[in-house]
Amino acid sequence: MVIVTTIRRDVVTLPAALPGPDNPLPPLRPLDEMHRIDERDRENLPADMARQIGHAPLHSLLPVPVRDGYGRAREPLRTDALILENDRLRATVLPALGGRIASLLHKPTGRELLYRNPVLQPANFALNGAWYSGGIEWNIGATGHTTLSCSPLHAARVPAPDGGEMLRLWEWERLRDLPFQIDLWLPEGSDFLYVGVRVRNPHEHPVPTYWWSNIAVPEERRVLAPAAAAWHFGYERRLSRVPVPAYDGTDRTYPLHSTFAADYFYDVPDGRRRWIAALDGDGHGLVQTSTDELRGRKLFVWGTGPGGRRWQEWLTEPGTEGYCEIQAGLARTQLEHVSLAAESEVSWLEAYGPLSAPPEGEWDAVLDGAEQRLETVLPRAAVEAAHAAWKAHADTEPEEILATGSGWGALEVLRTDRKLPGTPFDEHTLGDEQAPWRELLRTGSLPEPRRVRPPGATLVAPHWRDMLETAPATPLTEYHLGVAQWHADDRAQAVRSWERALELAPSLWPSLRCLAVADQESGNHERAADRYAEAFDDLCRERRDSGESWTAAMAALGREAVGALLAVRRPAGARAVWERLLPETRERGRFRLLEAEILCAEGRREEARAVFDAGFEVDDLREGDETLGRVWARVSDAPLPARYDFRMRPSAP
């Protein structure tokens, strides 16, 4: 009996650490993004690559908040899943967690084609913080993991091109203000999951665009891609062209042959079919292919060094298998952004499925064999035809809503009265976060809050900034206007807006903190420290309770204030802030590390060493952050203990 393609609801239970509350402080500076190159390397790049690397790099996370409220204590979490299934494949999609495909099971062989993480452990890898590993994720926005990693997407049931059912995911990406959709379907009897992607630019100006589909697979594989060279990027931030499969005497297509974490962006020749595969020793594994619009292919490896192994443990559970990532993107490398013309769109089709081919042998012969096998099971022409057929269905309106994302798209549609066929951003999805901005849109005035609380998120796009500039100049409006002006790089006006907000505001700390950041950026670190101390004092006076929002505000502001005070060698002030934090905050690993830094600044080296000896975990340790090693070097001459070793590059000579 033939089993027709179905979409059904399910629930997946995982040991999980919850993402926690968002950081209430506006991210006036981006988190440190590792994918930036040494300027010395630009002159050796192809002209188009150099141009796209320099095109519109991200300078701010606004209007997206930082997500750093998670810990590492895990408990069973039931999360909604959508199961897309035919008689050959079963795809498990998590709409509340970025639309991640958590599992892709090939039913005839019983093989899991992806690396399926047995836990949900947020870590500080996304552009805005919280991210988790495993499965297939959809990265849109700017260089790095998407800000939607741990956020819900809209989902619906839609007719598929072949008359069956298709699962549509969509959202409004806020860094670049672009709506996107992802359509997944399984043709009857197919061994391949089809994924149609469309990114639309509804604006009257070009917008920088970024996309990489990121596929986690077990690392005991050989990775194949049709290229004889790759652009190697390591955490030393150098970009260089290297031969494939081997350089420095080592075949790097085996993930476990690298010592340190690295990216290999394969230089696939123009005209060559776009594909990448990861095959085990018996020649079985996953292949991803696409229409030519999705140009780039990449391998990411953690490496076999202690730092890479530690990160693998950190993101899952000790004793589980490691993973690597194979990826596909719009540009040749992830350091690039491409321009999407005004009122236009870009689309492509991807296919994911099993591949069996000999993985060992001379490189060209291995590639030829794998590509011939791929052409047999999924002809290139079939992928092109599927894309053409899907485009005719991309505007089809959903039949049944299966999950709900954010209300930000609905707010933008309300503002412009624009219709986006196929991806309804319905007004009923507007929530508390959008409420004050809807009021500004309706009345021209930003409402004052009914009770004292942190000020909430700021919208920073030019049209919202214009509305703030013409709204009545209340303290809250001046605060939000300053954040929007800062995002527009009008820093002098931002400072003036925050200074005006201070004159009448019942809450001083939000604007004082913004002014402190402005002082740091202008090099006035002493005044920044003064303002941080004053802001923290004001927050302590104003805090109404020990609820989640106030606790998050105290933790975030206290952490920045301690850093600012230590930077100007004022350990007494730093300790005064640290001691006023809530006890449960001080017990968090990030603040234990701050305590060790304060002790070092006070000259109490042995007590700082005792903090390390007692043990702590920095829950939101940033990818590439070397603070643990630097502080350890101040308290001990011994090698960095393995539990604190997250180094992703060779030690500097």
XYZ file of C-alpha atoms in Angstrom:
653
model
C 0.000 0.000 0.000
C 1.352 3.450 -0.920
C 1.467 5.851 2.011
C 0.544 9.365 0.862
C 2.427 12.381 2.159
C 1.004 13.710 5.434
C 1.595 16.565 7.844
C 0.622 15.975 11.445
C 1.150 17.518 14.839
C 3.281 15.823 17.464
C 5.153 16.624 20.662
C 8.876 16.109 21.207
C 10.243 15.868 24.745
C 13.886 16.787 25.314
C 16.069 17.568 28.324
C 16.223 21.334 27.876
C 17.549 24.527 29.394
C 14.959 27.211 28.667
C 16.120 30.283 26.701
C 15.117 32.536 29.615
C 14.220 36.236 29.514
C 15.627 38.605 26.928
C 18.261 41.114 28.000
C 16.310 44.378 28.540
C 19.234 46.663 27.620
C 19.225 47.803 23.971
C 22.183 46.207 22.143
C 23.939 49.394 21.068
C 26.954 47.313 20.061
C 26.903 43.928 18.314
C 28.096 40.827 20.090
C 31.562 39.866 18.924
C 31.028 38.134 15.582
C 33.980 35.935 14.697
C 33.482 36.042 10.926
C 35.495 39.177 10.194
C 38.711 39.010 8.242
C 42.105 40.571 8.626
C 42.230 43.570 6.283
C 45.517 42.265 4.867
C 43.613 39.429 3.177
C 41.269 41.606 1.105
C 43.781 42.402 -1.626
C 44.141 38.702 -2.466
C 40.418 38.048 -2.937
C 38.382 37.942 -6.145
C 36.854 41.350 -6.811
C 33.244 40.230 -6.313
C 34.071 38.485 -3.038
C 35.974 41.493 -1.683
C 33.073 43.763 -2.626
C 30.482 41.550 -0.939
C 32.605 41.115 2.192
C 32.689 44.892 2.498
C 28.979 45.275 1.727
C 26.807 46.337 4.690
C 28.383 44.389 7.564
C 26.225 44.309 10.672
C 27.031 47.150 13.104
C 24.098 46.675 15.463
C 21.647 44.029 16.599
C 18.881 46.589 16.942
C 15.944 46.172 17.043
C 16.529 42.550 18.154
C 17.242 41.990 21.874
C 20.101 39.885 23.207
C 19.016 36.517 24.594
C 21.310 35.640 27.502
C 18.902 34.590 30.248
C 19.425 30.837 29.908
C 21.380 28.514 32.174
C 22.606 24.939 31.965
C 20.164 23.197 34.308
C 18.031 20.993 32.067
C 14.625 19.497 32.658
C 12.179 17.679 30.353
C 10.569 20.097 27.931
C 7.593 19.234 25.727
C 7.766 21.206 22.502
C 5.371 21.124 19.579
C 6.587 19.383 16.449
C 5.224 19.105 12.931
C 5.869 15.780 11.194
C 6.116 15.731 7.404
C 6.103 12.132 6.175
C 5.765 9.873 3.160
C 6.620 6.179 2.774
C 10.358 7.015 2.415
C 11.208 9.928 4.725
C 10.046 11.429 7.999
C 11.005 15.042 8.776
C 10.489 16.449 12.284
C 10.161 20.238 12.330
C 10.197 22.431 15.467
C 8.238 25.601 14.589
C 8.765 27.199 18.017
C 12.548 26.852 17.714
C 13.382 28.602 14.475
C 11.639 26.031 12.268
C 14.594 23.681 12.805
C 14.399 20.263 11.141
C 15.436 18.225 14.170
C 15.377 14.857 12.421
C 15.307 13.463 8.883
C 14.764 9.706 9.005
C 15.147 7.474 5.949
C 12.501 4.862 6.683
C 13.573 1.982 4.373
C 17.037 1.796 5.977
C 16.163 3.224 9.410
C 19.051 5.686 9.070
C 18.934 9.115 10.705
C 20.449 11.376 8.058
C 21.221 14.291 10.411
C 23.015 14.774 13.693
C 20.106 14.704 16.126
C 21.044 16.430 19.366
C 19.643 14.503 22.367
C 19.329 17.758 24.383
C 18.262 21.352 23.857
C 21.090 23.441 25.305
C 21.234 27.129 24.378
C 24.710 28.564 23.903
C 26.056 31.934 22.818
C 26.492 31.382 19.088
C 23.595 33.255 17.479
C 23.981 36.887 16.468
C 21.861 37.745 19.511
C 23.029 34.987 21.849
C 20.919 31.873 22.371
C 21.400 29.115 19.787
C 21.420 25.319 19.897
C 23.080 22.672 17.759
C 21.755 19.858 15.605
C 19.470 19.289 12.630
C 18.937 21.746 9.779
C 18.663 25.433 10.615
C 17.789 28.382 8.395
C 20.169 31.317 8.787
C 18.921 34.639 7.469
C 19.902 38.199 8.332
C 23.629 38.748 8.589
C 26.889 36.849 9.007
C 26.369 34.337 11.802
C 23.577 32.199 13.226
C 20.169 33.834 12.866
C 18.523 35.784 15.675
C 15.522 33.477 15.172
C 17.404 30.364 16.386
C 15.245 30.032 19.506
C 12.180 31.950 18.293
C 8.840 30.783 16.911
C 7.972 30.901 13.219
C 4.528 30.955 11.648
C 3.564 27.604 10.143
C 0.685 26.414 7.996
C -0.556 23.631 5.761
C -0.488 24.613 2.063
C -1.234 22.682 -1.162
C 1.978 21.300 -2.685
C 2.887 21.509 -6.383
C 2.118 17.811 -6.873
C -1.335 18.097 -5.310
C -0.254 16.827 -1.888
C 0.467 18.810 1.262
C 3.249 21.291 1.898
C 4.452 22.749 5.219
C 5.057 26.488 5.035
C 7.186 28.370 7.575
C 7.496 32.157 7.480
C 8.544 35.169 9.537
C 9.716 38.773 9.346
C 13.497 38.968 9.764
C 14.071 42.145 11.786
C 17.781 42.879 11.299
C 17.239 43.556 7.593
C 13.430 44.008 7.668
C 12.803 41.186 5.194
C 9.935 38.665 5.131
C 10.870 35.115 4.126
C 9.200 31.755 3.664
C 10.343 28.137 3.671
C 8.122 25.537 1.993
C 8.803 21.859 2.722
C 7.205 18.959 0.904
C 7.765 15.284 0.142
C 6.595 14.179 -3.295
C 4.873 10.818 -3.115
C 7.437 8.012 -3.092
C 10.367 10.433 -3.011
C 13.600 9.841 -1.098
C 14.177 13.614 -1.088
C 12.720 16.399 0.999
C 12.148 19.459 -1.172
C 12.602 22.895 0.377
C 11.542 26.007 -1.508
C 12.874 29.260 -0.038
C 11.855 32.801 -0.888
C 13.194 36.070 0.554
C 11.282 39.211 -0.400
C 12.363 42.847 -0.305
C 9.160 44.901 -0.051
C 11.064 48.179 0.323
C 11.774 50.915 -2.214
C 15.526 50.529 -1.747
C 18.038 47.660 -2.000
C 18.651 45.610 1.143
C 21.723 43.504 2.039
C 20.733 39.861 2.177
C 22.254 36.727 3.710
C 21.239 33.074 3.758
C 22.941 29.843 4.769
C 21.191 26.519 5.330
C 23.160 24.784 8.071
C 23.072 20.973 8.288
C 24.541 19.136 11.283
C 25.798 15.623 10.512
C 27.921 13.135 12.506
C 31.596 14.095 12.216
C 32.862 10.591 11.438
C 32.196 11.220 7.770
C 33.975 12.247 4.593
C 32.553 15.469 3.169
C 32.310 15.731 -0.615
C 31.698 18.871 -2.663
C 32.524 19.477 -6.342
C 35.584 21.673 -5.846
C 39.368 21.527 -6.144
C 39.919 24.490 -3.809
C 38.335 26.125 -0.789
C 38.535 29.359 1.140
C 39.816 28.473 4.603
C 38.750 30.653 7.529
C 39.919 29.968 11.066
C 39.473 31.730 14.361
C 42.688 33.629 13.687
C 40.374 35.613 11.325
C 42.485 34.942 8.229
C 40.943 33.974 4.892
C 43.110 32.044 2.432
C 42.593 29.795 -0.590
C 43.713 26.195 -0.050
C 43.629 23.057 -2.202
C 40.980 20.370 -1.740
C 41.051 17.675 -0.512
C 44.487 18.022 1.138
C 46.761 20.801 2.269
C 49.663 20.813 4.709
C 49.868 17.083 4.012
C 46.429 16.306 5.476
C 43.139 15.429 3.808
C 40.777 17.996 5.328
C 37.612 16.462 3.884
C 37.617 14.244 6.971
C 36.415 16.463 9.849
C 38.506 14.613 12.424
C 41.724 15.390 10.515
C 41.693 19.048 11.655
C 43.040 20.128 15.049
C 41.267 23.468 15.392
C 37.826 24.736 14.469
C 37.671 26.012 10.902
C 35.437 26.819 7.944
C 36.110 25.506 4.450
C 34.109 27.405 1.826
C 34.290 25.279 -1.307
C 35.036 27.132 -4.532
C 32.489 25.359 -6.743
C 33.149 26.266 -10.401
C 30.497 28.167 -12.325
C 28.266 25.799 -14.253
C 28.946 22.851 -11.925
C 25.996 21.329 -10.120
C 25.629 22.639 -6.551
C 25.749 19.834 -3.984
C 27.481 18.672 -0.798
C 27.416 15.261 0.889
C 28.644 13.645 4.099
C 29.226 9.885 3.801
C 30.273 7.333 6.399
C 32.963 4.703 5.904
C 30.493 2.424 4.130
C 29.520 5.186 1.723
C 26.103 6.022 3.212
C 24.947 9.436 4.321
C 23.194 12.684 3.435
C 23.374 14.777 0.298
C 22.081 18.326 -0.129
C 21.664 19.858 -3.569
C 19.937 22.951 -4.920
C 19.253 25.184 -7.859
C 22.194 27.397 -8.759
C 20.966 30.487 -6.892
C 22.242 28.876 -3.693
C 25.847 29.215 -4.763
C 28.062 28.486 -1.751
C 28.977 25.215 -0.016
C 30.833 24.899 3.262
C 32.242 22.445 5.787
C 32.640 23.516 9.419
C 34.719 21.365 11.770
C 35.280 21.663 15.500
C 38.648 19.941 15.290
C 40.224 17.407 17.590
C 41.949 19.907 19.903
C 40.837 20.272 23.522
C 38.833 23.438 22.807
C 36.808 21.853 20.018
C 36.145 18.741 22.086
C 35.050 20.909 25.020
C 32.593 22.823 22.844
C 31.134 19.549 21.566
C 30.489 18.454 25.151
C 29.123 21.891 26.035
C 26.475 21.800 23.301
C 25.194 18.308 24.017
C 26.043 15.599 26.574
C 29.423 14.021 27.312
C 29.688 10.627 25.712
C 27.519 11.418 22.698
C 28.913 11.475 19.167
C 30.401 14.665 17.779
C 29.144 16.513 14.748
C 30.276 18.770 11.944
C 28.248 21.061 9.690
C 27.753 21.093 5.946
C 26.135 24.240 4.623
C 24.773 25.992 1.544
C 24.472 29.737 1.027
C 23.721 32.612 -1.318
C 27.346 33.764 -1.510
C 30.684 31.979 -1.845
C 31.521 32.564 1.856
C 29.630 33.479 5.008
C 31.574 36.707 5.301
C 29.613 38.167 2.390
C 26.255 39.875 1.977
C 24.512 40.184 -1.373
C 22.242 43.032 -2.421
C 18.547 42.349 -2.983
C 17.089 44.960 -5.322
C 14.155 47.159 -4.318
C 10.739 45.476 -4.503
C 12.231 42.186 -5.669
C 12.695 38.673 -4.378
C 15.147 35.802 -4.548
C 14.162 32.139 -4.456
C 15.682 28.702 -4.871
C 14.939 25.065 -4.240
C 16.933 22.683 -2.032
C 16.675 18.903 -1.787
C 17.817 16.703 1.106
C 18.033 12.923 1.015
C 20.154 9.778 1.306
C 23.156 9.101 -0.910
C 25.246 5.957 -1.224
C 28.548 6.178 -3.105
C 32.170 5.092 -2.522
C 33.803 7.755 -0.311
C 37.410 6.562 -0.569
C 39.879 6.991 -3.370
C 41.314 9.638 -5.667
C 39.384 12.899 -5.230
C 38.174 13.466 -8.789
C 37.076 9.852 -9.120
C 35.213 9.994 -5.798
C 33.441 13.202 -6.860
C 32.541 11.800 -10.264
C 31.109 8.653 -8.713
C 29.062 10.568 -6.148
C 27.803 13.066 -8.709
C 26.787 10.312 -11.120
C 24.942 8.534 -8.326
C 23.199 11.793 -7.367
C 22.190 12.350 -10.991
C 20.686 8.854 -11.033
C 18.596 9.251 -7.879
C 17.774 12.969 -8.359
C 18.569 14.496 -11.753
C 19.647 18.103 -11.836
C 16.845 18.815 -14.294
C 14.312 17.435 -11.813
C 15.439 19.956 -9.188
C 15.109 22.795 -11.698
C 11.647 21.576 -12.697
C 10.555 21.282 -9.067
C 11.664 24.866 -8.455
C 9.645 26.105 -11.417
C 6.585 24.142 -10.290
C 6.917 25.404 -6.716
C 7.184 29.060 -7.728
C 3.691 28.800 -9.190
C 2.479 27.790 -5.697
C 4.583 30.172 -3.592
C 1.749 32.709 -3.315
C -0.906 30.135 -2.426
C -2.643 31.136 0.777
C -2.395 28.748 3.749
C -5.244 26.327 4.339
C -4.676 25.716 8.051
C -2.500 27.624 10.529
C -0.374 25.168 12.515
C 1.822 27.522 14.595
C 2.134 31.245 15.272
C 5.293 33.331 15.180
C 5.816 36.925 16.288
C 3.645 39.979 15.699
C 6.399 42.114 14.156
C 5.455 41.223 10.598
C 1.827 42.103 11.310
C 2.951 45.500 12.588
C 4.885 46.175 9.379
C 1.965 45.064 7.233
C -0.337 47.307 9.279
C 2.029 50.245 8.821
C 2.256 49.907 5.049
C -1.124 48.307 4.285
C 0.947 45.926 2.174
C -0.178 42.427 1.264
C 2.346 39.614 0.956
C 0.596 36.752 -0.852
C 1.225 33.370 0.692
C 2.575 34.685 4.001
C -0.233 36.320 5.982
C 0.951 38.449 8.888
C -2.462 38.689 10.508
C -3.393 41.490 12.873
C -4.442 39.011 15.560
C -0.767 38.059 16.021
C 0.003 41.535 17.424
C 0.886 41.247 21.122
C 2.120 43.220 24.107
C 5.525 43.908 22.521
C 3.915 45.569 19.526
C 1.195 47.407 21.496
C 3.031 50.726 22.155
C 4.244 50.886 18.559
C 0.779 50.214 17.234
C -0.406 53.108 19.377
C 2.336 55.344 17.953
C 1.203 54.352 14.482
C -2.445 55.027 15.305
C -2.186 58.251 17.311
C 1.277 59.658 16.611
C 2.154 59.402 20.295
C 4.066 56.732 22.213
C 2.062 55.828 25.340
C 3.648 56.206 28.737
C 3.652 52.938 30.708
C 1.009 52.515 33.396
C 3.569 51.199 35.868
C 7.297 51.538 36.346
C 9.152 48.872 34.408
C 12.106 48.498 32.000
C 11.362 50.518 28.857
C 11.012 47.675 26.343
C 12.354 47.227 22.831
C 12.936 50.081 20.372
C 12.054 50.050 16.682
C 14.833 51.704 14.705
C 13.967 51.569 10.985
C 13.835 55.028 9.334
C 10.031 55.159 9.216
C 9.768 54.451 12.951
C 12.527 56.936 13.716
C 10.620 59.575 11.753
C 7.492 58.892 13.819
C 9.462 59.188 17.063
C 10.911 62.513 15.927
C 7.440 63.975 15.376
C 5.810 62.428 18.470
C 5.341 64.460 21.688
C 8.728 64.646 23.407
C 8.024 62.578 26.508
C 10.975 61.063 28.407
C 10.186 57.587 27.065
C 9.920 58.894 23.511
C 13.262 60.696 23.840
C 14.864 57.505 25.137
C 13.562 55.430 22.210
C 14.432 58.188 19.745
C 18.001 58.189 21.041
C 18.291 54.433 20.475
C 16.956 54.804 16.908
C 19.337 57.713 16.206
C 22.263 55.682 17.544
C 21.332 52.852 15.196
C 21.353 55.368 12.318
C 24.879 56.392 13.384
C 23.648 59.857 14.365
C 25.430 59.603 17.680
C 25.488 63.271 18.601
C 21.717 63.505 18.257
C 21.308 60.249 20.195
C 23.284 61.686 23.106
C 21.163 64.856 23.060
C 17.947 62.805 23.079
C 19.104 60.753 26.072
C 20.205 63.894 27.897
C 16.759 65.429 27.307
C 15.143 62.234 28.602
C 17.096 62.557 31.850
C 15.627 65.985 32.585
C 12.090 64.694 33.208
C 12.299 60.893 33.316
C 11.113 59.100 36.463
C 13.581 56.334 35.536
C 17.111 57.592 34.967
C 18.975 54.317 34.544
C 17.934 53.448 30.944
C 19.236 56.726 29.508
C 22.249 56.834 31.852
C 23.303 53.428 30.634
C 22.977 54.509 26.990
C 25.068 57.603 27.716
C 27.667 55.395 29.403
C 27.953 53.298 26.231
C 28.315 56.500 24.198
C 31.126 57.597 26.526
C 32.902 54.277 26.080
C 32.608 54.498 22.311
C 34.080 58.017 22.346
C 36.964 56.962 24.616
C 35.762 58.698 27.795
C 36.009 55.625 30.013
C 36.133 57.443 33.353
C 32.843 59.236 32.712
C 31.379 55.976 31.403
C 32.250 54.296 34.704
C 30.645 57.169 36.654
C 27.469 56.929 34.626
C 27.310 53.160 34.939
C 27.637 53.419 38.729
C 24.929 56.095 38.834
C 22.655 54.053 36.564
C 23.027 50.964 38.746
C 22.251 52.976 41.882
C 19.106 54.339 40.233
C 18.010 50.876 39.139
C 18.473 49.519 42.664
C 16.277 52.320 44.023
C 13.627 51.817 41.368
C 13.392 48.023 41.326
C 9.874 47.075 42.391
C 10.231 43.337 42.949
C 12.388 40.290 42.287
C 10.435 39.304 39.210
C 11.977 38.119 35.972
C 12.172 41.478 34.159
C 13.736 43.396 37.055
C 16.169 40.576 37.844
C 17.251 40.466 34.197
C 17.724 44.250 34.161
C 19.856 44.216 37.314
C 21.985 41.343 36.044
C 22.553 42.935 32.639
C 23.314 46.419 33.929
C 25.403 45.123 36.823
C 27.530 43.025 34.505
C 28.261 45.989 32.226
C 28.889 48.311 35.183
C 31.433 45.957 36.774
C 33.286 45.702 33.476
C 33.334 49.486 33.028
C 34.611 50.079 36.563
C 37.325 47.435 36.281
C 38.415 48.958 32.962
C 39.364 52.182 34.777
C 40.944 50.336 37.728
C 38.199 51.008 40.258
C 37.806 47.595 41.908
C 36.074 49.053 44.991
C 33.275 50.409 42.813
C 33.079 47.134 40.899
C 32.753 45.178 44.142
C 30.052 47.543 45.397
C 27.982 46.782 42.303
C 28.668 43.051 42.452
C 27.612 42.812 46.110
C 24.268 44.532 45.420
C 23.287 41.952 42.826
C 20.729 39.375 43.894
C 22.313 36.263 45.484
C 20.981 33.985 42.740
C 22.550 36.271 40.137
C 25.940 36.204 41.857
C 25.873 32.411 41.787
C 25.629 32.300 37.996
C 28.853 31.322 36.259
C 29.239 34.629 34.391
C 29.205 36.467 37.712
C 31.546 33.987 39.374
C 34.008 34.855 36.621
C 33.384 38.561 37.303
C 34.095 37.899 40.975
C 37.438 36.341 40.045
C 38.249 39.408 37.925
C 37.385 41.700 40.836
C 39.572 39.664 43.192
C 42.445 39.872 40.711
C 42.028 43.648 40.532
C 42.107 43.794 44.337
C 45.368 41.850 44.391
C 43.755 38.790 45.981
C 45.215 36.269 43.544
C 44.820 33.182 45.713
C 41.140 33.899 46.368
C 40.580 34.394 42.645
C 42.236 31.031 42.025
C 39.898 29.517 44.628
C 36.901 30.635 42.547
C 38.244 28.565 39.639
C 39.055 25.642 41.920
C 35.498 25.632 43.280
C 34.221 25.340 39.721
C 31.744 27.340 37.656
C 30.251 27.350 34.169
C 29.810 30.547 32.166
C 26.383 29.763 30.735
C 26.593 32.320 27.923
C 30.258 31.964 27.018
C 30.623 33.518 23.559
C 32.001 31.590 20.626
C 35.694 32.522 20.462
C 35.686 34.304 23.847
C 39.077 33.850 25.516
C 38.306 35.617 28.817
C 38.512 32.385 30.812
C 42.068 31.780 29.649
C 43.155 35.377 30.258
C 41.811 35.465 33.813
C 43.270 32.025 34.551
C 46.682 33.252 33.432
C 46.431 36.014 36.064
C 45.737 33.566 38.895
C 47.919 30.580 38.003
C 51.005 29.550 36.067
C 49.544 26.078 35.515
C 47.978 25.014 32.190
C 44.348 26.000 31.712
C 42.159 23.200 33.166
C 40.235 21.208 30.575
C 36.858 22.280 31.942
C 37.715 25.912 31.120
C 39.449 25.278 27.797
C 37.232 26.524 24.959
C 40.063 27.857 22.799
C 39.260 27.620 19.104
C 42.614 28.646 17.638
C 46.310 27.921 18.149
C 48.012 29.810 20.964
C 49.719 32.990 19.813
C 53.514 32.634 19.576
